[in-house]
C-alpha cells in the first residue's frame, strides 16, 4: 500500500521529519530506484504556466521510470464545466468529472496546477478544480499548486532549510512580503506558513498593513507590519509577494519600501535568502542579494526535483 493517498498539503505526509531524511538519501543517489514507475503513467495537467514544477516533475518521472504526459489544459483541452447539474449550453464543453474519470483510465497518478482567479475569496477557498479531481478521479492526485497551496514548493523549501541549518539552536525564519507589479496568489505564502509550523523554528511573518494572510494559515505565528524589526537576527529570509486577502485580490498602495535590498541585511548579514522563483529582480529583491553567496534560490529549485521524486515514489 502506498504511503500517500494524495499530496495536496503538509497533512498528507505522515512524518515530515522522516520524509525529509528520505529526501536526503534520494538526493545522494537519484537513480537508485529506476523501476518504481515501470509501466505507469503520470498525467501532468497545467492550467497555468510553469518552469520548475513542470520540468522537475518530468525529470522525477524519468528518474523513477514513469512515463509522463503533459497536458496544457489551459490551451489544449476542452474548457471544463465545474458546476453540478448544469445544462451545458455555455462555454464549458466537457464536465470536469468526465475529464477526471477519463484521465484516470490513462494515468496511474494525476498531477494538476490550477491557480486562483483572485476575484471571489469564497470561490477560490473551495479549490474547486483540485477537489473535483480528488472526488472524481480513481487514481491519486498531486497538487502542482492550487488556488490555496503550493505543497511541492514548501516541501522543497523545508528540505533546503534543513540542509542549510546545522546549528543546535532553533533558526529564526522570516517570511517577508515584497512588492510586485500585479496581483499574486497567496498559495506559496499559505503553504510556507503551514509547513514551517512543522519545523522547530522561530517564525515571523512580515507584511504591510492590509496584506495580512488568511489567519487559518498564520494562526500561531508571530505577525508584524514592521519589516526592519522582523529582519533583525534572521537566519532565513523567505521573500514573496501576495495580494491582499482582506480586500481579496487587490493591491492596496504601500508607502514604505518593502523590496529586500542588500542594505536592509546589515543586521542579519548571514541570513540565507529564499524565494520560490520566478522572481522580479530589483522589484521584489535586488540583484546584489539574489546574486550573493547567501541566496539559496537555485538550491530550492534543485530540491524541487528531490521532493517531487519522494512524492511520486510514495504515492504509487
Ligand atoms: N516555483 C514554481 O512553482 O515555479 P514554476 O511556477 O515555474 O513552476
GROMACS .gro file of N, CA, C and O in nm, residues 32-145:
model
  456
   32UNK      N    1   1.862   0.554  -0.791
   32UNK     CA    2   1.870   0.426  -0.718
   32UNK      C    3   1.749   0.336  -0.741
   32UNK      O    4   1.759   0.214  -0.727
   33UNK      N    5   1.634   0.394  -0.775
   33UNK     CA    6   1.512   0.311  -0.790
   33UNK      C    7   1.448   0.340  -0.927
   33UNK      O    8   1.339   0.398  -0.935
   34UNK      N    9   1.513   0.294  -1.035
   34UNK     CA   10   1.466   0.331  -1.169
   34UNK      C   11   1.340   0.258  -1.214
   34UNK      O   12   1.283   0.292  -1.318
   35UNK      N   13   1.295   0.157  -1.135
   35UNK     CA   14   1.180   0.076  -1.179
   35UNK      C   15   1.051   0.102  -1.101
   35UNK      O   16   0.950   0.037  -1.124
   36UNK      N   17   1.055   0.197  -1.006
   36UNK     CA   18   0.935   0.227  -0.925
   36UNK      C   19   0.814   0.257  -1.015
   36UNK      O   20   0.702   0.216  -0.986
   37UNK      N   21   0.840   0.330  -1.121
   37UNK     CA   22   0.729   0.372  -1.207
   37UNK      C   23   0.714   0.291  -1.335
   37UNK      O   24   0.640   0.330  -1.425
   38UNK      N   25   0.780   0.176  -1.339
   38UNK     CA   26   0.780   0.097  -1.463
   38UNK      C   27   0.636   0.061  -1.504
   38UNK      O   28   0.559   0.009  -1.423
   39UNK      N   29   0.601   0.090  -1.627
   39UNK     CA   30   0.468   0.057  -1.678
   39UNK      C   31   0.360   0.153  -1.629
   39UNK      O   32   0.242   0.130  -1.654
   40UNK      N   33   0.399   0.258  -1.559
   40UNK     CA   34   0.300   0.351  -1.504
   40UNK      C   35   0.313   0.489  -1.569
   40UNK      O   36   0.422   0.530  -1.609
   41UNK      N   37   0.200   0.560  -1.573
   41UNK     CA   38   0.196   0.692  -1.638
   41UNK      C   39   0.149   0.799  -1.540
   41UNK      O   40   0.053   0.778  -1.466
   42UNK      N   41   0.220   0.912  -1.542
   42UNK     CA   42   0.179   1.029  -1.462
   42UNK      C   43   0.127   1.136  -1.559
   42UNK      O   44   0.197   1.175  -1.652
   43UNK      N   45   0.004   1.180  -1.537
   43UNK     CA   46  -0.052   1.290  -1.617
   43UNK      C   47  -0.024   1.421  -1.546
   43UNK      O   48  -0.060   1.438  -1.429
   44UNK      N   49   0.043   1.512  -1.614
   44UNK     CA   50   0.078   1.643  -1.555
   44UNK      C   51  -0.009   1.749  -1.624
   44UNK      O   52   0.015   1.785  -1.739
   45UNK      N   53  -0.111   1.794  -1.553
   45UNK     CA   54  -0.208   1.885  -1.614
   45UNK      C   55  -0.179   2.028  -1.569
   45UNK      O   56  -0.177   2.057  -1.448
   46UNK      N   57  -0.156   2.115  -1.663
   46UNK     CA   58  -0.126   2.255  -1.632
   46UNK      C   59  -0.234   2.347  -1.689
   46UNK      O   60  -0.251   2.354  -1.810
   47UNK      N   61  -0.304   2.415  -1.599
   47UNK     CA   62  -0.395   2.521  -1.644
   47UNK      C   63  -0.324   2.655  -1.646
   47UNK      O   64  -0.382   2.756  -1.687
   48UNK      N   65  -0.200   2.658  -1.595
   48UNK     CA   66  -0.124   2.784  -1.584
   48UNK      C   67   0.021   2.756  -1.619
   48UNK      O   68   0.066   2.642  -1.615
   49UNK      N   69   0.099   2.863  -1.647
   49UNK     CA   70   0.240   2.845  -1.685
   49UNK      C   71   0.325   2.785  -1.574
   49UNK      O   72   0.288   2.791  -1.456
   50UNK      N   73   0.438   2.729  -1.611
   50UNK     CA   74   0.532   2.673  -1.513
   50UNK      C   75   0.666   2.646  -1.579
   50UNK      O   76   0.671   2.607  -1.696
   51UNK      N   77   0.773   2.662  -1.504
   51UNK     CA   78   0.905   2.616  -1.548
   51UNK      C   79   0.951   2.507  -1.452
   51UNK      O   80   0.964   2.390  -1.487
   52UNK      N   81   0.973   2.544  -1.324
   52UNK     CA   82   1.027   2.450  -1.225
   52UNK      C   83   0.938   2.328  -1.202
   52UNK      O   84   0.985   2.213  -1.201
   53UNK      N   85   0.809   2.352  -1.180
   53UNK     CA   86   0.719   2.242  -1.145
   53UNK      C   87   0.710   2.143  -1.260
   53UNK      O   88   0.717   2.021  -1.240
   54UNK      N   89   0.696   2.194  -1.379
   54UNK     CA   90   0.683   2.110  -1.497
   54UNK      C   91   0.809   2.024  -1.518
   54UNK      O   92   0.803   1.902  -1.529
   55UNK      N   93   0.925   2.090  -1.517
   55UNK     CA   94   1.048   2.017  -1.552
   55UNK      C   95   1.092   1.926  -1.438
   55UNK      O   96   1.139   1.814  -1.461
   56UNK      N   97   1.077   1.972  -1.313
   56UNK     CA   98   1.119   1.885  -1.201
   56UNK      C   99   1.030   1.761  -1.195
   56UNK      O  100   1.079   1.650  -1.166
   57UNK      N  101   0.901   1.776  -1.223
   57UNK     CA  102   0.812   1.658  -1.222
   57UNK      C  103   0.847   1.564  -1.337
   57UNK      O  104   0.851   1.441  -1.319
   58UNK      N  105   0.875   1.619  -1.453
   58UNK     CA  106   0.910   1.532  -1.567
   58UNK      C  107   1.040   1.458  -1.541
   58UNK      O  108   1.054   1.339  -1.568
   59UNK      N  109   1.138   1.531  -1.483
   59UNK     CA  110   1.267   1.469  -1.454
   59UNK      C  111   1.252   1.364  -1.343
   59UNK      O  112   1.313   1.256  -1.349
   60UNK      N  113   1.170   1.393  -1.244
   60UNK     CA  114   1.146   1.296  -1.136
   60UNK      C  115   1.083   1.170  -1.193
   60UNK      O  116   1.121   1.057  -1.157
   61UNK      N  117   0.988   1.187  -1.285
   61UNK     CA  118   0.925   1.071  -1.351
   61UNK      C  119   1.032   0.989  -1.423
   61UNK      O  120   1.037   0.866  -1.411
   62UNK      N  121   1.117   1.059  -1.495
   62UNK     CA  122   1.224   0.993  -1.571
   62UNK      C  123   1.315   0.913  -1.479
   62UNK      O  124   1.348   0.799  -1.506
   63UNK      N  125   1.356   0.973  -1.366
   63UNK     CA  126   1.447   0.906  -1.273
   63UNK      C  127   1.385   0.780  -1.212
   63UNK      O  128   1.457   0.689  -1.172
   64UNK      N  129   1.252   0.779  -1.203
   64UNK     CA  130   1.184   0.666  -1.138
   64UNK      C  131   1.124   0.568  -1.238
   64UNK      O  132   1.059   0.470  -1.199
   65UNK      N  133   1.143   0.594  -1.368
   65UNK     CA  134   1.094   0.502  -1.470
   65UNK      C  135   0.948   0.521  -1.509
   65UNK      O  136   0.891   0.436  -1.578
   66UNK      N  137   0.884   0.631  -1.463
   66UNK     CA  138   0.746   0.660  -1.506
   66UNK      C  139   0.745   0.718  -1.647
   66UNK      O  140   0.840   0.789  -1.686
   67UNK      N  141   0.635   0.695  -1.718
   67UNK     CA  142   0.607   0.772  -1.837
   67UNK      C  143   0.533   0.898  -1.790
   67UNK      O  144   0.450   0.889  -1.700
   68UNK      N  145   0.564   1.014  -1.846
   68UNK     CA  146   0.488   1.134  -1.809
   68UNK      C  147   0.424   1.196  -1.932
   68UNK      O  148   0.484   1.197  -2.040
   69UNK      N  149   0.301   1.242  -1.916
   69UNK     CA  150   0.230   1.310  -2.025
   69UNK      C  151   0.192   1.448  -1.974
   69UNK      O  152   0.129   1.460  -1.868
   70UNK      N  153   0.233   1.551  -2.046
   70UNK     CA  154   0.196   1.688  -2.008
   70UNK      C  155   0.073   1.731  -2.086
   70UNK      O  156   0.067   1.714  -2.207
   71UNK      N  157  -0.027   1.780  -2.014
   71UNK     CA  158  -0.149   1.829  -2.078
   71UNK      C  159  -0.161   1.978  -2.042
   71UNK      O  160  -0.180   2.011  -1.924
   72UNK      N  161  -0.145   2.062  -2.139
   72UNK     CA  162  -0.161   2.207  -2.115
   72UNK      C  163  -0.310   2.239  -2.124
   72UNK      O  164  -0.358   2.287  -2.226
   73UNK      N  165  -0.380   2.207  -2.014
   73UNK     CA  166  -0.526   2.212  -2.018
   73UNK      C  167  -0.580   2.353  -2.039
   73UNK      O  168  -0.694   2.369  -2.081
   74UNK      N  169  -0.499   2.454  -2.009
   74UNK     CA  170  -0.541   2.591  -2.033
   74UNK      C  171  -0.558   2.619  -2.182
   74UNK      O  172  -0.634   2.706  -2.223
   75UNK      N  173  -0.487   2.543  -2.267
   75UNK     CA  174  -0.492   2.566  -2.413
   75UNK      C  175  -0.536   2.444  -2.492
   75UNK      O  176  -0.610   2.456  -2.589
   76UNK      N  177  -0.487   2.323  -2.451
   76UNK     CA  178  -0.502   2.206  -2.538
   76UNK      C  179  -0.623   2.119  -2.508
   76UNK      O  180  -0.652   2.028  -2.584
   77UNK      N  181  -0.690   2.142  -2.394
   77UNK     CA  182  -0.804   2.056  -2.359
   77UNK      C  183  -0.934   2.134  -2.374
   77UNK      O  184  -0.933   2.257  -2.384
   78UNK      N  185  -1.045   2.063  -2.374
   78UNK     CA  186  -1.176   2.127  -2.379
   78UNK      C  187  -1.196   2.210  -2.253
   78UNK      O  188  -1.148   2.172  -2.146
   79UNK      N  189  -1.268   2.318  -2.265
   79UNK     CA  190  -1.298   2.400  -2.147
   79UNK      C  191  -1.389   2.322  -2.053
   79UNK      O  192  -1.488   2.261  -2.097
   80UNK      N  193  -1.354   2.323  -1.921
   80UNK     CA  194  -1.427   2.241  -1.825
   80UNK      C  195  -1.544   2.317  -1.761
   80UNK      O  196  -1.529   2.433  -1.723
   81UNK      N  197  -1.654   2.246  -1.744
   81UNK     CA  198  -1.767   2.294  -1.665
   81UNK      C  199  -1.748   2.243  -1.523
   81UNK      O  200  -1.720   2.123  -1.503
   82UNK      N  201  -1.757   2.331  -1.424
   82UNK     CA  202  -1.732   2.291  -1.285
   82UNK      C  203  -1.860   2.269  -1.205
   82UNK      O  204  -1.859   2.203  -1.102
   83UNK      N  205  -1.971   2.331  -1.249
   83UNK     CA  206  -2.096   2.322  -1.171
   83UNK      C  207  -2.165   2.188  -1.194
   83UNK      O  208  -2.169   2.138  -1.307
   84UNK      N  209  -2.222   2.135  -1.087
   84UNK     CA  210  -2.301   2.011  -1.098
   84UNK      C  211  -2.438   2.042  -1.158
   84UNK      O  212  -2.493   2.150  -1.133
   85UNK      N  213  -2.492   1.949  -1.232
   85UNK     CA  214  -2.630   1.957  -1.279
   85UNK      C  215  -2.658   2.067  -1.379
   85UNK      O  216  -2.772   2.109  -1.396
   86UNK      N  217  -2.555   2.117  -1.443
   86UNK     CA  218  -2.574   2.228  -1.539
   86UNK      C  219  -2.631   2.179  -1.672
   86UNK      O  220  -2.599   2.068  -1.716
   87UNK      N  221  -2.713   2.262  -1.732
   87UNK     CA  222  -2.745   2.242  -1.874
   87UNK      C  223  -2.626   2.303  -1.947
   87UNK      O  224  -2.604   2.424  -1.941
   88UNK      N  225  -2.546   2.219  -2.008
   88UNK     CA  226  -2.416   2.268  -2.059
   88UNK      C  227  -2.430   2.330  -2.198
   88UNK      O  228  -2.375   2.281  -2.296
   89UNK      N  229  -2.499   2.443  -2.201
   89UNK     CA  230  -2.515   2.513  -2.329
   89UNK      C  231  -2.435   2.643  -2.330
   89UNK      O  232  -2.462   2.734  -2.407
   90UNK      N  233  -2.332   2.649  -2.240
   90UNK     CA  234  -2.247   2.769  -2.233
   90UNK      C  235  -2.107   2.739  -2.283
   90UNK      O  236  -2.088   2.657  -2.374
   91UNK      N  237  -2.006   2.800  -2.216
   91UNK     CA  238  -1.867   2.785  -2.265
   91UNK      C  239  -1.804   2.651  -2.226
   91UNK      O  240  -1.713   2.603  -2.293
   92UNK      N  241  -1.851   2.589  -2.118
   92UNK     CA  242  -1.793   2.460  -2.076
   92UNK      C  243  -1.829   2.350  -2.173
   92UNK      O  244  -1.947   2.322  -2.196
   93UNK      N  245  -1.727   2.287  -2.233
   93UNK     CA  246  -1.751   2.185  -2.336
   93UNK      C  247  -1.758   2.046  -2.273
   93UNK      O  248  -1.832   1.960  -2.318
   94UNK      N  249  -1.677   2.025  -2.166
   94UNK     CA  250  -1.670   1.893  -2.101
   94UNK      C  251  -1.682   1.914  -1.951
   94UNK      O  252  -1.619   2.006  -1.895
   95UNK      N  253  -1.759   1.829  -1.884
   95UNK     CA  254  -1.768   1.843  -1.739
   95UNK      C  255  -1.639   1.792  -1.676
   95UNK      O  256  -1.583   1.692  -1.721
   96UNK      N  257  -1.595   1.861  -1.570
   96UNK     CA  258  -1.467   1.823  -1.507
   96UNK      C  259  -1.472   1.679  -1.456
   96UNK      O  260  -1.371   1.609  -1.456
   97UNK      N  261  -1.589   1.631  -1.416
   97UNK     CA  262  -1.594   1.493  -1.365
   97UNK      C  263  -1.570   1.393  -1.476
   97UNK      O  264  -1.507   1.290  -1.454
   98UNK      N  265  -1.614   1.425  -1.597
   98UNK     CA  266  -1.586   1.336  -1.710
   98UNK      C  267  -1.437   1.338  -1.744
   98UNK      O  268  -1.377   1.235  -1.769
   99UNK      N  269  -1.378   1.459  -1.741
   99UNK     CA  270  -1.234   1.470  -1.770
   99UNK      C  271  -1.153   1.391  -1.667
   99UNK      O  272  -1.060   1.318  -1.702
  100UNK      N  273  -1.189   1.404  -1.538
  100UNK     CA  274  -1.115   1.335  -1.431
  100UNK      C  275  -1.127   1.183  -1.444
  100UNK      O  276  -1.030   1.109  -1.428
  101UNK      N  277  -1.248   1.137  -1.478
  101UNK     CA  278  -1.269   0.992  -1.491
  101UNK      C  279  -1.198   0.938  -1.615
  101UNK      O  280  -1.140   0.829  -1.612
  102UNK      N  281  -1.200   1.013  -1.724
  102UNK     CA  282  -1.133   0.968  -1.847
  102UNK      C  283  -0.982   0.962  -1.826
  102UNK      O  284  -0.917   0.864  -1.860
  103UNK      N  285  -0.927   1.070  -1.765
  103UNK     CA  286  -0.781   1.072  -1.742
  103UNK      C  287  -0.738   0.959  -1.649
  103UNK      O  288  -0.627   0.908  -1.662
  104UNK      N  289  -0.826   0.919  -1.558
  104UNK     CA  290  -0.794   0.807  -1.467
  104UNK      C  291  -0.779   0.675  -1.544
  104UNK      O  292  -0.717   0.581  -1.496
  105UNK      N  293  -0.841   0.667  -1.662
  105UNK     CA  294  -0.828   0.546  -1.745
  105UNK      C  295  -0.688   0.540  -1.810
  105UNK      O  296  -0.641   0.433  -1.845
  106UNK      N  297  -0.625   0.656  -1.827
  106UNK     CA  298  -0.496   0.660  -1.896
  106UNK      C  299  -0.376   0.675  -1.801
  106UNK      O  300  -0.264   0.644  -1.837
  107UNK      N  301  -0.403   0.730  -1.682
  107UNK     CA  302  -0.292   0.768  -1.592
  107UNK      C  303  -0.303   0.693  -1.459
  107UNK      O  304  -0.413   0.668  -1.410
  108UNK      N  305  -0.187   0.662  -1.400
  108UNK     CA  306  -0.184   0.597  -1.268
  108UNK      C  307  -0.175   0.701  -1.157
  108UNK      O  308  -0.202   0.671  -1.040
  109UNK      N  309  -0.132   0.821  -1.191
  109UNK     CA  310  -0.128   0.936  -1.099
  109UNK      C  311  -0.165   1.059  -1.183
  109UNK      O  312  -0.123   1.069  -1.298
  110UNK      N  313  -0.244   1.148  -1.125
  110UNK     CA  314  -0.275   1.275  -1.194
  110UNK      C  315  -0.224   1.390  -1.108
  110UNK      O  316  -0.253   1.396  -0.987
  111UNK      N  317  -0.147   1.477  -1.171
  111UNK     CA  318  -0.097   1.597  -1.100
  111UNK      C  319  -0.155   1.718  -1.172
  111UNK      O  320  -0.161   1.720  -1.296
  112UNK      N  321  -0.197   1.817  -1.095
  112UNK     CA  322  -0.268   1.930  -1.159
  112UNK      C  323  -0.229   2.065  -1.099
  112UNK      O  324  -0.212   2.077  -0.978
  113UNK      N  325  -0.213   2.162  -1.187
  113UNK     CA  326  -0.188   2.302  -1.144
  113UNK      C  327  -0.308   2.387  -1.182
  113UNK      O  328  -0.349   2.391  -1.299
  114UNK      N  329  -0.366   2.453  -1.084
  114UNK     CA  330  -0.486   2.535  -1.109
  114UNK      C  331  -0.482   2.658  -1.017
  114UNK      O  332  -0.516   2.650  -0.900
  115UNK      N  333  -0.439   2.769  -1.069
  115UNK     CA  334  -0.426   2.894  -0.992
  115UNK      C  335  -0.564   2.954  -0.961
  115UNK      O  336  -0.661   2.928  -1.031
  116UNK      N  337  -0.568   3.043  -0.861
  116UNK     CA  338  -0.693   3.114  -0.833
  116UNK      C  339  -0.716   3.227  -0.933
  116UNK      O  340  -0.623   3.273  -0.998
  117UNK      N  341  -0.842   3.272  -0.940
  117UNK     CA  342  -0.873   3.389  -1.025
  117UNK      C  343  -0.857   3.518  -0.946
  117UNK      O  344  -0.853   3.626  -1.003
  118UNK      N  345  -0.852   3.508  -0.811
  118UNK     CA  346  -0.835   3.624  -0.722
  118UNK      C  347  -0.949   3.725  -0.734
  118UNK      O  348  -0.929   3.844  -0.715
  119UNK      N  349  -1.067   3.676  -0.771
  119UNK     CA  350  -1.183   3.766  -0.783
  119UNK      C  351  -1.281   3.742  -0.667
  119UNK      O  352  -1.340   3.836  -0.616
  120UNK      N  353  -1.300   3.614  -0.632
  120UNK     CA  354  -1.401   3.578  -0.534
  120UNK      C  355  -1.337   3.489  -0.427
  120UNK      O  356  -1.300   3.374  -0.455
  121UNK      N  357  -1.323   3.543  -0.307
  121UNK     CA  358  -1.250   3.473  -0.200
  121UNK      C  359  -1.313   3.338  -0.166
  121UNK      O  360  -1.245   3.238  -0.151
  122UNK      N  361  -1.447   3.337  -0.156
  122UNK     CA  362  -1.515   3.213  -0.117
  122UNK      C  363  -1.497   3.106  -0.224
  122UNK      O  364  -1.472   2.990  -0.193
  123UNK      N  365  -1.508   3.147  -0.350
  123UNK     CA  366  -1.491   3.050  -0.459
  123UNK      C  367  -1.350   2.994  -0.461
  123UNK      O  368  -1.330   2.873  -0.470
  124UNK      N  369  -1.250   3.082  -0.452
  124UNK     CA  370  -1.111   3.035  -0.454
  124UNK      C  371  -1.083   2.943  -0.336
  124UNK      O  372  -1.010   2.844  -0.349
  125UNK      N  373  -1.140   2.976  -0.219
  125UNK     CA  374  -1.114   2.895  -0.099
  125UNK      C  375  -1.161   2.751  -0.115
  125UNK      O  376  -1.111   2.661  -0.050
  126UNK      N  377  -1.257   2.731  -0.205
  126UNK     CA  378  -1.309   2.595  -0.226
  126UNK      C  379  -1.212   2.507  -0.307
  126UNK      O  380  -1.229   2.386  -0.312
  127UNK      N  381  -1.115   2.568  -0.373
  127UNK     CA  382  -1.017   2.491  -0.452
  127UNK      C  383  -1.091   2.390  -0.540
  127UNK      O  384  -1.065   2.270  -0.538
  128UNK      N  385  -1.184   2.441  -0.620
  128UNK     CA  386  -1.282   2.352  -0.684
  128UNK      C  387  -1.221   2.254  -0.784
  128UNK      O  388  -1.262   2.139  -0.791
  129UNK      N  389  -1.125   2.301  -0.864
  129UNK     CA  390  -1.071   2.211  -0.967
  129UNK      C  391  -0.996   2.096  -0.900
  129UNK      O  392  -1.019   1.978  -0.929
  130UNK      N  393  -0.908   2.131  -0.805
  130UNK     CA  394  -0.832   2.027  -0.734
  130UNK      C  395  -0.928   1.930  -0.664
  130UNK      O  396  -0.914   1.807  -0.676
  131UNK      N  397  -1.025   1.984  -0.594
  131UNK     CA  398  -1.114   1.897  -0.515
  131UNK      C  399  -1.207   1.813  -0.602
  131UNK      O  400  -1.243   1.702  -0.565
  132UNK      N  401  -1.242   1.866  -0.719
  132UNK     CA  402  -1.325   1.782  -0.808
  132UNK      C  403  -1.242   1.670  -0.867
  132UNK      O  404  -1.293   1.559  -0.888
  133UNK      N  405  -1.114   1.694  -0.892
  133UNK     CA  406  -1.028   1.585  -0.936
  133UNK      C  407  -1.013   1.480  -0.826
  133UNK      O  408  -1.018   1.361  -0.851
  134UNK      N  409  -0.996   1.528  -0.701
  134UNK     CA  410  -0.984   1.432  -0.589
  134UNK      C  411  -1.114   1.350  -0.579
  134UNK      O  412  -1.110   1.228  -0.558
  135UNK      N  413  -1.226   1.416  -0.598
  135UNK     CA  414  -1.356   1.349  -0.584
  135UNK      C  415  -1.381   1.248  -0.697
  135UNK      O  416  -1.428   1.137  -0.672
  136UNK      N  417  -1.350   1.285  -0.818
  136UNK     CA  418  -1.395   1.203  -0.932
  136UNK      C  419  -1.287   1.112  -0.991
  136UNK      O  420  -1.321   1.012  -1.056
  137UNK      N  421  -1.160   1.145  -0.974
  137UNK     CA  422  -1.057   1.058  -1.032
  137UNK      C  423  -1.046   0.931  -0.947
  137UNK      O  424  -1.073   0.933  -0.827
  138UNK      N  425  -1.005   0.823  -1.010
  138UNK     CA  426  -0.990   0.697  -0.935
  138UNK      C  427  -0.843   0.667  -0.910
  138UNK      O  428  -0.809   0.556  -0.872
  139UNK      N  429  -0.755   0.766  -0.931
  139UNK     CA  430  -0.611   0.750  -0.907
  139UNK      C  431  -0.566   0.862  -0.812
  139UNK      O  432  -0.637   0.962  -0.797
  140UNK      N  433  -0.448   0.848  -0.749
  140UNK     CA  434  -0.401   0.954  -0.658
  140UNK      C  435  -0.377   1.087  -0.730
  140UNK      O  436  -0.336   1.089  -0.845
  141UNK      N  437  -0.402   1.195  -0.655
  141UNK     CA  438  -0.388   1.331  -0.710
  141UNK      C  439  -0.274   1.404  -0.639
  141UNK      O  440  -0.262   1.400  -0.516
  142UNK      N  441  -0.193   1.472  -0.719
  142UNK     CA  442  -0.086   1.558  -0.666
  142UNK      C  443  -0.118   1.702  -0.705
  142UNK      O  444  -0.150   1.729  -0.822
  143UNK      N  445  -0.108   1.794  -0.609
  143UNK     CA  446  -0.124   1.936  -0.641
  143UNK      C  447   0.009   1.992  -0.692
  143UNK      O  448   0.113   1.979  -0.626
  144UNK      N  449   0.002   2.054  -0.807
  144UNK     CA  450   0.120   2.122  -0.863
  144UNK      C  451   0.112   2.272  -0.835
  144UNK      O  452   0.181   2.351  -0.898
  145UNK      N  453   0.029   2.311  -0.743
  145UNK     CA  454  -0.008   2.444  -0.695
  145UNK      C  455  -0.154   2.466  -0.729
  145UNK      O  456  -0.193   2.466  -0.846
   0.00000   0.00000   0.00000
